[in-house]
XYZ file of C-alpha atoms in Angstrom:
786
model
C 0.000 0.000 0.000
C 2.896 2.346 0.758
C 4.296 1.852 -2.718
C 0.905 2.707 -4.215
C 0.618 5.876 -2.139
C 4.194 6.839 -3.007
C 3.454 6.390 -6.720
C 0.350 8.570 -6.416
C 2.412 11.231 -4.657
C 5.181 11.133 -7.279
C 2.674 11.404 -10.133
C 0.827 14.251 -8.421
C 4.085 16.149 -7.868
C 5.187 15.506 -11.464
C 1.856 16.768 -12.748
C 2.024 19.835 -10.530
C 5.565 20.681 -11.644
C 4.602 20.198 -15.279
C 1.574 22.492 -14.923
C 3.770 25.033 -13.112
C 6.380 25.014 -15.864
C 3.786 25.024 -18.670
C 0.610 26.476 -17.146
C -2.618 25.724 -19.013
C -3.948 28.645 -21.034
C -7.514 29.840 -20.530
C -8.080 32.065 -23.583
C -9.451 30.685 -26.833
C -6.946 32.435 -29.096
C -4.671 29.416 -29.543
C -7.680 27.148 -29.989
C -8.718 28.865 -33.229
C -7.632 27.603 -36.663
C -5.826 29.783 -39.165
C -8.779 29.736 -41.568
C -9.063 28.099 -44.961
C -10.388 31.083 -46.943
C -9.511 34.788 -46.900
C -12.808 35.474 -45.112
C -12.253 32.863 -42.404
C -8.595 33.872 -41.968
C -9.645 37.480 -41.361
C -12.490 36.379 -39.061
C -10.226 34.330 -36.797
C -7.568 37.042 -36.790
C -10.136 39.575 -35.600
C -11.466 37.147 -32.998
C -7.939 36.934 -31.651
C -7.233 40.652 -31.379
C -9.995 42.716 -32.980
C -11.328 45.777 -31.163
C -14.962 44.672 -31.566
C -14.408 41.662 -29.286
C -13.427 43.881 -26.334
C -16.539 46.089 -26.381
C -18.535 46.305 -23.151
C -22.087 47.669 -23.294
C -23.647 48.785 -20.008
C -26.953 50.072 -18.710
C -27.902 51.406 -15.289
C -31.566 51.318 -14.314
C -33.852 51.153 -11.294
C -33.507 54.764 -10.055
C -34.737 58.290 -10.958
C -33.064 59.997 -13.925
C -31.070 62.396 -11.764
C -29.667 59.519 -9.714
C -28.926 57.512 -12.859
C -27.030 60.474 -14.304
C -24.903 60.744 -11.153
C -24.191 57.022 -11.140
C -23.246 57.112 -14.823
C -20.819 60.005 -14.378
C -19.127 58.518 -11.305
C -18.940 55.020 -12.809
C -17.352 56.375 -15.993
C -14.852 58.373 -13.946
C -13.924 55.236 -12.002
C -13.445 53.253 -15.225
C -11.126 55.886 -16.671
C -9.137 55.982 -13.434
C -8.734 52.165 -13.400
C -6.474 52.191 -16.482
C -8.072 48.962 -17.773
C -10.019 50.546 -20.618
C -8.832 52.039 -23.879
C -12.030 54.063 -24.218
C -14.994 54.938 -21.993
C -18.035 56.683 -23.458
C -20.880 58.330 -21.554
C -22.795 61.608 -21.536
C -19.991 63.370 -19.705
C -17.719 62.761 -22.674
C -17.173 66.102 -24.377
C -14.900 67.106 -27.223
C -12.099 69.107 -25.679
C -11.446 72.607 -26.886
C -8.190 71.556 -28.554
C -9.934 68.672 -30.360
C -12.730 70.940 -31.514
C -10.175 73.418 -32.855
C -8.344 70.579 -34.659
C -11.497 69.330 -36.374
C -12.588 72.865 -37.248
C -9.183 73.613 -38.735
C -9.290 70.511 -40.943
C -13.003 70.665 -41.772
C -12.561 71.172 -45.507
C -10.265 68.155 -45.810
C -12.747 65.992 -43.884
C -16.096 67.253 -45.197
C -17.768 65.489 -48.144
C -19.292 68.875 -49.100
C -15.896 70.251 -50.145
C -16.572 70.491 -53.890
C -16.112 73.498 -56.218
C -19.863 74.102 -56.431
C -20.061 74.753 -52.668
C -18.003 77.936 -52.993
C -19.901 79.678 -55.784
C -22.074 82.730 -55.196
C -25.164 80.702 -56.103
C -24.389 78.110 -53.398
C -23.306 80.650 -50.783
C -26.343 82.942 -51.081
C -28.854 80.553 -49.392
C -26.237 79.681 -46.774
C -25.839 83.363 -45.855
C -29.595 83.878 -45.745
C -29.920 80.868 -43.412
C -27.125 82.256 -41.252
C -28.930 85.588 -40.987
C -32.152 83.858 -39.923
C -30.283 81.716 -37.415
C -28.665 84.715 -35.767
C -32.186 85.875 -34.871
C -33.036 82.520 -33.219
C -32.013 80.593 -30.118
C -29.101 79.120 -32.110
C -27.474 82.557 -32.348
C -24.541 81.786 -29.936
C -23.566 78.653 -31.882
C -23.871 80.351 -35.270
C -22.001 83.447 -34.092
C -19.159 81.149 -33.069
C -18.931 79.080 -36.266
C -21.091 80.707 -38.925
C -18.823 83.576 -40.067
C -15.724 81.376 -40.262
C -17.659 78.528 -41.916
C -20.737 79.808 -43.743
C -20.807 76.605 -45.839
C -21.684 74.654 -42.638
C -18.948 72.076 -43.284
C -18.059 71.646 -39.602
C -21.617 71.331 -38.304
C -22.402 69.003 -41.204
C -19.486 66.797 -40.221
C -20.713 66.565 -36.629
C -24.236 65.731 -37.767
C -22.962 63.084 -40.171
C -20.878 61.384 -37.500
C -23.749 61.293 -35.014
C -26.744 60.705 -37.269
C -27.066 57.013 -36.324
C -27.255 57.682 -32.593
C -30.571 57.361 -30.775
C -29.021 58.401 -27.486
C -30.526 61.222 -25.472
C -27.886 63.209 -23.574
C -28.853 64.962 -20.333
C -27.099 65.870 -17.072
C -23.800 64.481 -18.319
C -25.247 61.039 -19.070
C -26.595 59.093 -22.035
C -30.143 57.826 -21.778
C -31.927 55.206 -23.841
C -34.986 56.370 -25.814
C -38.080 56.459 -23.657
C -40.291 53.406 -23.962
C -43.722 52.940 -22.475
C -43.783 50.609 -19.488
C -40.069 50.872 -18.712
C -38.207 53.273 -16.474
C -35.230 55.408 -17.367
C -31.998 53.704 -18.385
C -28.555 55.329 -18.446
C -26.091 53.926 -20.996
C -22.304 53.559 -21.105
C -19.859 51.924 -23.476
C -16.251 50.885 -22.848
C -13.519 49.081 -24.740
C -11.150 46.853 -22.827
C -7.472 46.316 -23.527
C -7.201 42.521 -23.514
C -8.153 40.061 -26.245
C -11.884 39.461 -26.508
C -11.494 35.672 -26.242
C -9.294 35.902 -23.158
C -11.937 35.002 -20.590
C -9.693 35.965 -17.675
C -8.939 39.437 -19.097
C -12.599 40.035 -19.863
C -13.622 38.875 -16.391
C -11.128 41.341 -14.908
C -12.634 44.134 -17.040
C -16.138 43.200 -15.878
C -14.985 43.128 -12.256
C -13.464 46.599 -12.688
C -16.743 47.824 -14.191
C -18.769 46.440 -11.292
C -16.279 47.834 -8.746
C -16.582 51.317 -10.266
C -20.365 51.013 -10.148
C -20.366 49.867 -6.517
C -17.998 52.706 -5.578
C -20.645 55.143 -6.837
C -23.039 53.924 -4.069
C -25.814 52.663 -6.347
C -28.461 51.958 -3.709
C -31.385 50.200 -5.435
C -30.044 50.813 -8.948
C -28.681 47.843 -10.890
C -25.995 47.441 -13.536
C -26.526 45.436 -16.751
C -23.485 44.362 -18.794
C -23.244 42.796 -22.231
C -20.826 42.376 -25.113
C -18.503 39.678 -26.525
C -16.272 39.751 -23.436
C -19.281 39.250 -21.155
C -20.368 36.294 -23.263
C -16.861 34.774 -23.187
C -16.576 35.108 -19.406
C -20.131 33.859 -18.813
C -19.639 30.848 -21.084
C -16.369 29.963 -19.336
C -18.031 30.271 -15.920
C -21.010 28.146 -17.034
C -18.804 25.398 -18.433
C -16.500 25.521 -15.397
C -19.483 25.279 -13.047
C -20.941 22.311 -14.922
C -17.588 20.530 -15.043
C -16.915 21.087 -11.333
C -20.390 19.879 -10.379
C -20.152 16.790 -12.597
C -16.601 16.073 -11.403
C -17.593 16.083 -7.748
C -20.805 14.134 -8.289
C -19.282 11.525 -10.581
C -16.203 11.094 -8.348
C -18.436 10.478 -5.330
C -20.705 8.046 -7.197
C -17.815 6.226 -8.875
C -15.862 5.941 -5.625
C -18.918 4.641 -3.782
C -19.694 2.114 -6.516
C -16.148 0.783 -6.751
C -15.859 0.564 -2.971
C -19.165 -1.344 -2.817
C -18.084 -3.619 -5.669
C -14.585 -4.397 -4.369
C -14.693 -3.439 -0.676
C -11.088 -2.259 -0.915
C -9.591 1.238 -0.625
C -6.577 -0.160 -2.467
C -8.735 -0.526 -5.580
C -9.344 3.237 -5.643
C -5.589 3.851 -5.561
C -5.016 1.233 -8.240
C -7.522 2.983 -10.503
C -6.007 6.416 -9.805
C -2.404 5.494 -10.723
C -2.965 4.756 -14.459
C -5.321 7.730 -14.739
C -2.738 10.096 -13.229
C 0.026 8.591 -15.364
C -2.131 9.061 -18.470
C -2.829 12.683 -17.550
C 0.856 13.485 -16.979
C 1.911 11.731 -20.205
C -0.826 13.444 -22.243
C -0.004 16.868 -20.809
C 3.710 16.388 -21.463
C 3.106 15.263 -25.057
C 0.798 18.209 -25.807
C 3.206 20.683 -24.194
C 6.163 19.264 -26.137
C 4.384 19.420 -29.496
C 2.467 22.692 -29.117
C 4.486 24.647 -26.569
C 1.454 25.101 -24.319
C -1.669 23.234 -23.255
C -5.099 24.777 -23.384
C -7.468 24.301 -20.474
C -10.072 22.880 -22.883
C -7.557 20.274 -24.064
C -6.822 19.392 -20.449
C -10.516 19.097 -19.584
C -11.655 17.139 -22.621
C -8.447 15.128 -22.764
C -8.972 13.931 -19.191
C -12.595 13.221 -20.055
C -11.517 11.010 -22.945
C -9.017 9.301 -20.647
C -11.983 8.013 -18.653
C -11.551 4.818 -20.655
C -8.319 4.157 -18.739
C -10.342 3.399 -15.585
C -11.251 0.123 -17.306
C -7.660 -1.107 -17.477
C -6.896 -1.664 -13.764
C -10.437 -2.940 -13.145
C -10.026 -5.564 -15.863
C -6.560 -6.538 -14.609
C -7.697 -7.033 -11.018
C -11.012 -8.676 -11.908
C -9.643 -11.119 -14.493
C -6.783 -12.274 -12.242
C -6.878 -16.037 -11.550
C -6.754 -17.326 -7.979
C -3.539 -19.216 -8.612
C -1.490 -16.497 -10.328
C 0.355 -13.416 -9.271
C -0.680 -9.977 -10.472
C 2.399 -9.851 -12.707
C 1.391 -13.159 -14.310
C -2.159 -11.879 -14.831
C -0.780 -8.701 -16.401
C 1.435 -10.705 -18.749
C -1.560 -12.874 -19.743
C -3.949 -10.049 -20.553
C -1.275 -7.702 -21.945
C -1.772 -8.717 -25.625
C -5.494 -8.013 -25.376
C -5.060 -4.837 -23.350
C -2.340 -3.618 -25.706
C -4.585 -4.229 -28.702
C -7.430 -2.349 -27.001
C -5.244 0.671 -26.150
C -3.553 0.849 -29.567
C -6.892 0.497 -31.353
C -8.459 3.214 -29.191
C -5.505 5.504 -29.874
C -5.738 4.773 -33.624
C -9.399 5.740 -33.475
C -8.286 9.270 -32.565
C -6.845 9.673 -36.052
C -9.903 11.768 -36.938
C -8.900 14.371 -34.370
C -5.322 14.497 -35.575
C -6.405 15.003 -39.184
C -9.276 17.416 -38.560
C -7.133 20.535 -39.053
C -8.609 22.187 -35.967
C -5.780 23.008 -33.523
C -8.053 22.323 -30.567
C -9.090 18.845 -31.704
C -5.522 17.993 -32.738
C -4.252 18.938 -29.282
C -7.008 16.901 -27.588
C -6.173 13.933 -29.828
C -2.465 14.097 -28.939
C -3.297 14.427 -25.243
C -5.709 11.473 -25.253
C -3.630 9.227 -27.520
C -0.460 9.575 -25.448
C -2.480 9.111 -22.264
C -4.162 5.907 -23.446
C -0.861 4.226 -24.259
C 0.706 5.412 -20.991
C -2.254 4.101 -18.961
C -2.096 0.663 -20.582
C 1.659 0.425 -19.975
C 1.297 1.617 -16.377
C -1.469 -0.916 -15.696
C 0.490 -3.926 -16.888
C 4.038 -2.923 -15.973
C 3.553 -0.602 -13.030
C 0.637 -1.861 -10.931
C 2.100 -5.377 -10.333
C 5.121 -3.690 -8.671
C 2.996 -1.283 -6.607
C 0.344 -3.641 -5.201
C 1.607 -6.039 -2.512
C 2.072 -9.598 -3.766
C -0.274 -11.082 -1.188
C -3.003 -8.518 -1.703
C -6.221 -9.874 -3.172
C -8.767 -7.389 -4.473
C -11.842 -9.457 -5.113
C -15.056 -8.191 -6.621
C -18.317 -8.643 -4.759
C -20.476 -11.287 -6.487
C -23.179 -9.863 -8.692
C -26.769 -10.341 -7.516
C -28.257 -13.583 -8.767
C -30.846 -11.947 -11.006
C -28.138 -9.890 -12.680
C -25.894 -12.914 -13.272
C -28.820 -14.830 -14.763
C -29.728 -11.873 -16.997
C -26.154 -11.564 -18.287
C -25.966 -15.299 -18.937
C -29.282 -15.206 -20.803
C -28.047 -12.327 -22.947
C -24.906 -14.163 -24.091
C -25.267 -15.532 -27.593
C -28.488 -13.641 -28.456
C -27.105 -12.705 -31.837
C -30.510 -12.289 -33.429
C -31.396 -9.698 -30.814
C -28.154 -7.861 -31.510
C -28.601 -7.920 -35.287
C -32.229 -6.869 -34.859
C -31.208 -3.866 -32.739
C -28.546 -2.818 -35.255
C -30.950 -3.199 -38.198
C -33.609 -1.192 -36.345
C -31.082 1.579 -35.706
C -30.083 1.570 -39.384
C -33.772 1.787 -40.341
C -34.202 4.811 -38.061
C -31.197 6.501 -39.646
C -32.530 5.737 -43.138
C -36.008 7.055 -42.285
C -34.846 10.224 -40.535
C -31.779 10.920 -42.625
C -29.712 10.738 -39.447
C -29.182 13.497 -36.895
C -28.829 16.914 -38.541
C -25.472 18.672 -38.611
C -25.346 21.549 -36.128
C -25.094 24.805 -38.107
C -26.498 27.256 -35.580
C -23.656 28.480 -33.383
C -26.146 30.150 -31.031
C -27.497 26.690 -30.174
C -24.045 25.706 -28.871
C -23.793 28.735 -26.612
C -24.530 28.315 -22.903
C -25.530 32.001 -22.757
C -29.244 32.362 -21.873
C -31.559 33.781 -24.530
C -32.416 36.706 -22.230
C -28.755 37.752 -22.110
C -28.479 37.551 -25.887
C -31.657 39.636 -26.241
C -30.226 42.253 -23.853
C -27.129 42.514 -26.036
C -29.210 43.278 -29.111
C -31.296 45.795 -27.177
C -28.266 47.683 -25.848
C -26.600 47.714 -29.261
C -29.692 49.288 -30.758
C -29.951 51.913 -28.020
C -26.244 52.816 -28.139
C -25.960 52.714 -31.905
C -23.205 50.106 -31.612
C -22.754 48.177 -34.865
C -23.874 44.587 -35.237
C -20.716 42.961 -36.527
C -22.400 39.886 -37.967
C -22.353 41.253 -41.557
C -19.463 43.416 -42.692
C -17.206 44.254 -45.599
C -13.484 43.592 -45.258
C -11.205 45.992 -47.138
C -7.574 45.147 -47.834
C -4.950 44.223 -47.018
C -2.862 47.153 -48.124
C -1.450 50.420 -46.948
C -3.604 52.774 -44.936
C -4.059 55.021 -47.973
C -5.087 52.076 -50.183
C -7.616 50.837 -47.636
C -9.196 54.281 -47.295
C -9.361 54.689 -51.085
C -11.056 51.282 -51.442
C -13.443 52.271 -48.668
C -14.480 55.305 -50.722
C -14.958 53.127 -53.813
C -17.112 50.748 -51.775
C -19.198 53.674 -50.508
C -20.103 54.592 -54.087
C -20.606 51.005 -55.289
C -22.910 50.032 -52.439
C -25.582 52.642 -53.168
C -27.543 50.464 -55.640
C -27.634 47.661 -53.044
C -29.027 50.106 -50.493
C -31.645 51.094 -53.049
C -32.622 47.434 -53.479
C -33.146 47.122 -49.724
C -30.369 44.580 -49.158
C -28.881 46.771 -46.419
C -29.463 50.146 -44.812
C -25.884 51.374 -44.899
C -22.230 50.878 -43.961
C -20.072 52.379 -41.251
C -16.950 52.986 -43.363
C -13.494 54.095 -42.191
C -13.505 56.753 -44.927
C -16.593 58.252 -43.289
C -14.318 59.599 -40.569
C -10.979 59.875 -42.377
C -10.832 60.400 -46.157
C -7.964 58.927 -48.132
C -4.952 61.182 -48.848
C -5.979 61.282 -52.492
C -9.477 62.515 -51.661
C -8.096 65.053 -49.211
C -5.836 66.445 -51.945
C -8.780 66.453 -54.335
C -10.760 68.516 -51.855
C -7.869 70.918 -51.436
C -7.835 71.359 -55.210
C -11.556 72.151 -55.073
C -10.968 75.123 -52.762
C -10.927 78.453 -54.687
C -8.124 80.951 -54.326
C -8.676 83.937 -52.082
C -9.562 86.342 -54.913
C -12.211 84.120 -56.469
C -13.704 83.288 -53.079
C -13.805 86.971 -52.034
C -15.717 87.773 -55.229
C -18.171 84.959 -54.591
C -18.765 86.175 -51.023
C -19.390 89.742 -52.176
C -21.920 88.577 -54.755
C -23.643 86.227 -52.327
C -23.851 88.877 -49.554
C -25.194 91.599 -51.817
C -28.265 93.168 -50.199
C -27.710 91.368 -46.864
C -26.832 93.317 -43.695
C -23.342 91.834 -43.248
C -20.233 93.976 -42.761
C -17.708 93.772 -45.626
C -15.145 92.140 -43.304
C -17.608 89.746 -41.607
C -16.315 86.720 -43.547
C -12.612 87.484 -43.359
C -12.074 84.385 -41.077
C -13.720 82.244 -43.767
C -11.389 83.556 -46.457
C -8.342 82.971 -44.262
C -9.436 79.436 -43.300
C -9.988 78.372 -46.906
C -6.633 79.749 -47.983
C -4.951 77.977 -45.073
C -6.702 74.669 -45.879
C -5.267 74.726 -49.413
C -1.810 73.994 -48.012
C -2.534 71.748 -45.017
C -0.669 68.378 -45.046
C -3.054 65.474 -45.452
C -4.192 63.642 -42.327
C -3.437 60.000 -41.539
C -4.925 57.819 -38.784
C -2.101 58.552 -36.344
C -2.420 62.309 -36.785
C -6.207 62.094 -36.594
C -6.021 60.108 -33.332
C -3.583 62.591 -31.834
C -5.650 65.643 -32.737
C -9.172 64.191 -32.339
C -9.050 61.275 -29.868
C -12.790 61.288 -29.169
C -13.871 60.981 -32.811
C -10.939 58.673 -33.507
C -12.435 56.246 -30.988
C -15.113 55.591 -33.608
C -12.526 55.166 -36.362
C -10.089 52.860 -34.561
C -12.361 49.742 -34.510
C -12.760 50.119 -38.278
C -9.028 49.903 -39.018
C -7.179 46.721 -38.142
C -3.397 46.346 -38.294
C -1.564 43.007 -38.362
C 2.009 42.352 -39.304
C 2.608 45.661 -41.033
C -0.545 45.402 -43.136
C -3.799 47.307 -42.764
C -7.393 46.115 -43.136
C -10.557 48.148 -43.121
C -13.784 46.941 -41.523
C -17.180 48.251 -42.589
C -20.073 46.847 -40.495
C -23.366 46.670 -42.392
C -26.662 47.711 -40.835
C -30.200 46.721 -41.788
C -29.155 43.523 -43.611
C -32.295 41.632 -44.636
C -30.821 38.684 -46.535
C -27.102 37.976 -45.888
C -26.869 35.363 -48.631
C -28.380 37.725 -51.227
C -26.119 40.545 -50.072
C -23.109 38.245 -50.355
C -24.021 37.375 -53.939
C -24.611 41.031 -54.830
C -21.329 42.080 -53.194
C -19.473 39.417 -55.158
C -21.002 40.790 -58.367
C -19.552 44.232 -57.590
C -16.113 42.717 -58.265
C -14.277 45.370 -56.261
C -10.562 44.514 -55.866
C -9.458 44.208 -52.267
C -13.044 44.167 -50.924
C -14.645 41.070 -49.396
C -18.100 40.580 -47.874
C -18.168 38.529 -44.672
C -21.227 37.291 -42.818
C -19.944 35.765 -39.580
C -22.807 33.296 -39.197
C -22.637 32.070 -42.799
C -18.849 31.768 -42.673
C -18.867 29.858 -39.380
C -21.523 27.480 -40.711
C -19.368 26.776 -43.756
C -16.296 26.292 -41.617
C -18.098 23.870 -39.301
C -19.372 21.905 -42.290
C -15.910 21.890 -43.889
C -14.062 20.816 -40.752
C -16.827 18.323 -39.975
C -16.479 16.703 -43.408
C -12.695 16.548 -42.990
C -13.026 15.031 -39.527
C -15.556 12.489 -40.810
C -13.212 11.400 -43.598
C -10.379 10.941 -41.112
C -12.764 9.093 -38.774
C -13.517 6.607 -41.554
C -9.789 6.192 -42.148
C -9.315 5.666 -38.406
C -12.112 3.080 -38.349
C -10.445 1.186 -41.201
C -7.142 1.275 -39.319
C -8.816 -0.031 -36.152
C -10.404 -2.926 -38.067
C -7.036 -3.714 -39.622
C -5.384 -3.698 -36.198
C -8.079 -5.969 -34.773
C -7.739 -8.434 -37.632
C -3.954 -8.442 -37.283
C -4.050 -8.746 -33.512
C -6.669 -11.499 -33.495
C -5.099 -13.236 -36.495
C -8.138 -13.489 -38.733
C -10.804 -11.585 -40.607
C -13.691 -13.334 -38.862
C -12.299 -12.748 -35.369
C -11.594 -9.112 -36.183
C -15.106 -8.526 -37.531
C -16.679 -10.233 -34.507
C -14.930 -7.723 -32.262
C -15.567 -4.764 -34.580
C -19.300 -5.436 -34.992
C -20.361 -4.341 -31.465
C -18.244 -1.194 -31.846
C -19.899 -0.206 -35.119
C -23.303 -1.263 -33.788
C -22.920 0.944 -30.722
C -22.069 3.957 -32.914
C -25.110 3.266 -35.138
C -27.438 2.920 -32.134
C -26.090 6.126 -30.584
C -26.664 8.028 -33.842
C -30.195 6.631 -34.113
C -31.049 7.741 -30.572
C -29.628 11.206 -31.294
C -31.756 11.395 -34.456
C -34.935 10.362 -32.608
C -34.266 12.876 -29.824
C -33.794 15.702 -32.317
C -30.205 16.293 -31.217
C -28.118 18.045 -33.875
C -24.535 16.804 -33.961
C -21.306 18.739 -34.306
C -17.568 18.296 -33.952
C -17.813 17.518 -30.242
C -20.342 14.771 -30.936
C -17.824 13.253 -33.344
C -15.229 13.433 -30.567
C -17.713 11.707 -28.255
C -18.237 8.949 -30.842
C -14.477 8.418 -30.975
C -14.446 8.104 -27.188
C -17.357 5.681 -27.400
C -15.448 3.568 -29.904
C -12.481 3.432 -27.522
C -14.708 2.206 -24.704
C -16.515 -0.293 -26.940
C -13.185 -1.814 -28.011
C -12.512 -2.807 -24.384
C -15.917 -4.397 -23.939
C -15.855 -6.262 -27.223
C -12.270 -7.533 -26.896
C -12.529 -8.754 -23.324
C -15.836 -10.509 -23.955
C -14.419 -12.231 -27.043
C -11.033 -13.418 -25.714
C -10.139 -17.064 -26.044
C -11.549 -19.599 -23.617
C -8.079 -20.315 -22.251
C -7.898 -16.762 -20.924
C -10.968 -16.991 -18.755
C -10.815 -17.789 -15.030
C -13.354 -18.297 -12.267
C -13.863 -15.435 -9.867
C -11.319 -15.207 -7.081
C -14.062 -15.610 -4.499
C -15.875 -18.446 -6.280
C -16.248 -21.812 -4.484
C -13.925 -24.593 -5.589
C -16.782 -26.597 -7.073
C -17.751 -23.795 -9.405
C -20.417 -22.305 -7.187
C -23.287 -22.381 -9.672
C -24.146 -22.601 -13.317
C -22.613 -19.270 -14.354
C -19.443 -19.073 -12.324
C -17.421 -20.487 -15.201
C -17.476 -17.155 -17.014
C -17.299 -13.972 -14.976
C -16.043 -11.693 -17.729
C -19.470 -10.075 -18.325
C -19.438 -9.009 -14.672
C -15.975 -7.495 -15.032
C -16.943 -5.613 -18.197
C -20.236 -4.561 -16.577
C -18.228 -2.944 -13.787
C -16.328 -0.940 -16.403
C -19.547 0.060 -18.168
C -21.229 1.219 -14.967
C -18.111 3.192 -14.027
C -18.285 4.964 -17.390
C -22.018 5.633 -17.101
C -21.547 7.166 -13.649
C -19.080 9.599 -15.208
C -20.537 10.423 -18.599
C -24.188 9.809 -17.868
C -24.191 12.834 -15.589
C -22.879 15.003 -18.433
C -26.214 14.506 -20.196
C -27.819 16.475 -17.337
C -25.640 19.566 -17.935
C -27.090 22.857 -19.146
C -24.070 23.481 -21.383
C -25.133 22.171 -24.838
C -21.692 20.782 -25.743
C -21.339 18.847 -22.472
C -24.940 17.634 -22.707
C -24.328 16.340 -26.236
C -21.141 14.515 -25.221
C -22.814 12.957 -22.184
C -25.884 11.794 -24.099
C -23.809 10.330 -26.931
C -21.421 8.414 -24.675
C -24.095 7.235 -22.204
C -26.325 5.765 -24.924
C -23.353 4.339 -26.794
C -21.769 2.700 -23.737
C -25.014 0.961 -22.824
C -25.440 -0.206 -26.421
C -21.800 -1.314 -26.686
C -21.988 -3.453 -23.557
C -25.319 -5.075 -24.480
C -24.255 -5.742 -28.079
C -20.874 -7.154 -27.008
C -22.632 -9.487 -24.594
C -25.251 -10.567 -27.129
C -22.714 -11.162 -29.889
C -20.257 -13.094 -27.696
C -20.591 -16.866 -27.598
C -22.208 -18.423 -24.489
C -20.235 -20.930 -22.397
C -21.990 -23.959 -23.879
C -20.815 -23.002 -27.397
C -17.216 -22.469 -26.332
């Protein structure tokens, strides 16, 4: 027993040191593929580091408007002071005097109204008449400030154009959502974090900072609502972590209780733990060596797939003969156990060939762990368990032994079940392929609805449908953005979309800026136009001298780039920065589309535009195609893996018939599991395929150990010398049943999870394990035939 405990301690320390040297990563960045098309490559690159993934949308409600305004101002101030946010927007956000002066100075380079016709006497006359009327109204202070230096209205037109999509009401230094009947006031804020959007830990820290700033404002009865991609990432991670922790504790308690009841030996629990720990350490080391790091998802799902290794020590201890040592028993079952482990590892070929970094890493982790567990069981456990120790299984209840004996050899029942499952698959077309990513999300529908509501109230873009511009230089991207703006107008007229939020809307290309400078008249021509336009109006002759000076100055201004724009106008640049993406010295433009009615039709129309360097991307459509593509690739590799497993079984069992006898329950279990999924309406995805691979690994154990040669069988260690009854000559079904129940206690609970992915894995494995055990029993020969 001391050797067993020492081995557990050594493995635990080795695992701890390994995790300390190569800590598991929690963000999803390294779990994403590179992408197989330009659209998918850009999508995954933006998911890794795009500004849109770090957006936090917030609402404060449950208090009077004055109190909400105070809370909004103080919360925003706390967020800015925290240093965790690149941008914080609320009603207290005002354009500084220096920024206003910068924008006013460059208004003719930025304004789309800077064309030669705007500076003629005919165009200026109505502008001057409107200015005169405005000076007699409540807008007189504003017009007195800007009107004489900018009678064309270029600056005020710019401001209106930048803010025309906002439905926000600003009052008392806070933004408020539009009033709706039946709902109280709601203050709104928006912030952009500094970490990657898929880094759940960074996003959780940003959310904690947001909540801390809100609590520091003494909210009383008011409540804070948060949404955005980072909120979804953190919430999904917390939901999955909670489900996994709950299932881990529950399954560990149930499995420990069952094994203790079955074997009445604490040593058995240690014997089961040693191969499992060895498999985990070996899998972690292999993944770390090949990939440089191990993702937490790989660790979690890899250990889940290593649940099959619990079977190995149970089979060794249960199939041990009364007259042999544990080392002799290990040597006797080693060929069968080796074949089971190698075949299960070969079945993971689909993961290795899928092309998805996450599945490849899980496959490496599980494959290395399976082989390590088998080797540890046969070569390590005999040296760790005392020679005189006997771990005997409790006899099965009589009714259960009789039921198992009656099931042996019922081949017609087995073939009937498989044919019925095939008929179900033929009639239903099989379970549908999961194309709706929202169905895989553990985020509640109410939270997703809140996100859409806040985006609409804040005017934040929905980044599902967008145009990608580039790659190229900044000037090239802005020029293509302007070309796209002109080309998209017919599509707007057809109702395919309402509009685009283009980078060139905020910052024109250098070429267009120079074109606008060329459109500005010289001082003499402009002075003549002003005199003609002001004829008969009560303006002093020198009233528009600032206008003349500003136009002349604008003719020689250097063109603006994004860096200069951000330095001079940081507030407006905060709207531009998410629309320009930089990676590896190249620049991309992003133009989110609004009011998209039919993404597929818009995609076809955008393709017909044939604009160089412009690509339409609908995130949902692209992800559906990627899932289908990777799913088809994984399925092809799964078929190759299945062929390899059959070949290994035939080689290991030295015959086609023997190999097919073992392979039939494995294939039958997969068919039955798919039929049950189809009848239950469960759509399958990549994780269901991973679960089917795990099921195949478990079914190999059951089928092999129920089909081993008669010379390998032995009576139970606690059986009477005279045989003890009609069924004591073959106790292997009881040993395999113990393995099956152990698996069901682990994976069956996953089917009760709220997380769709975990639920799908649990349901698939639970149904498949039950089918695999029953089919293996029914297809194995009864004692009288052997």
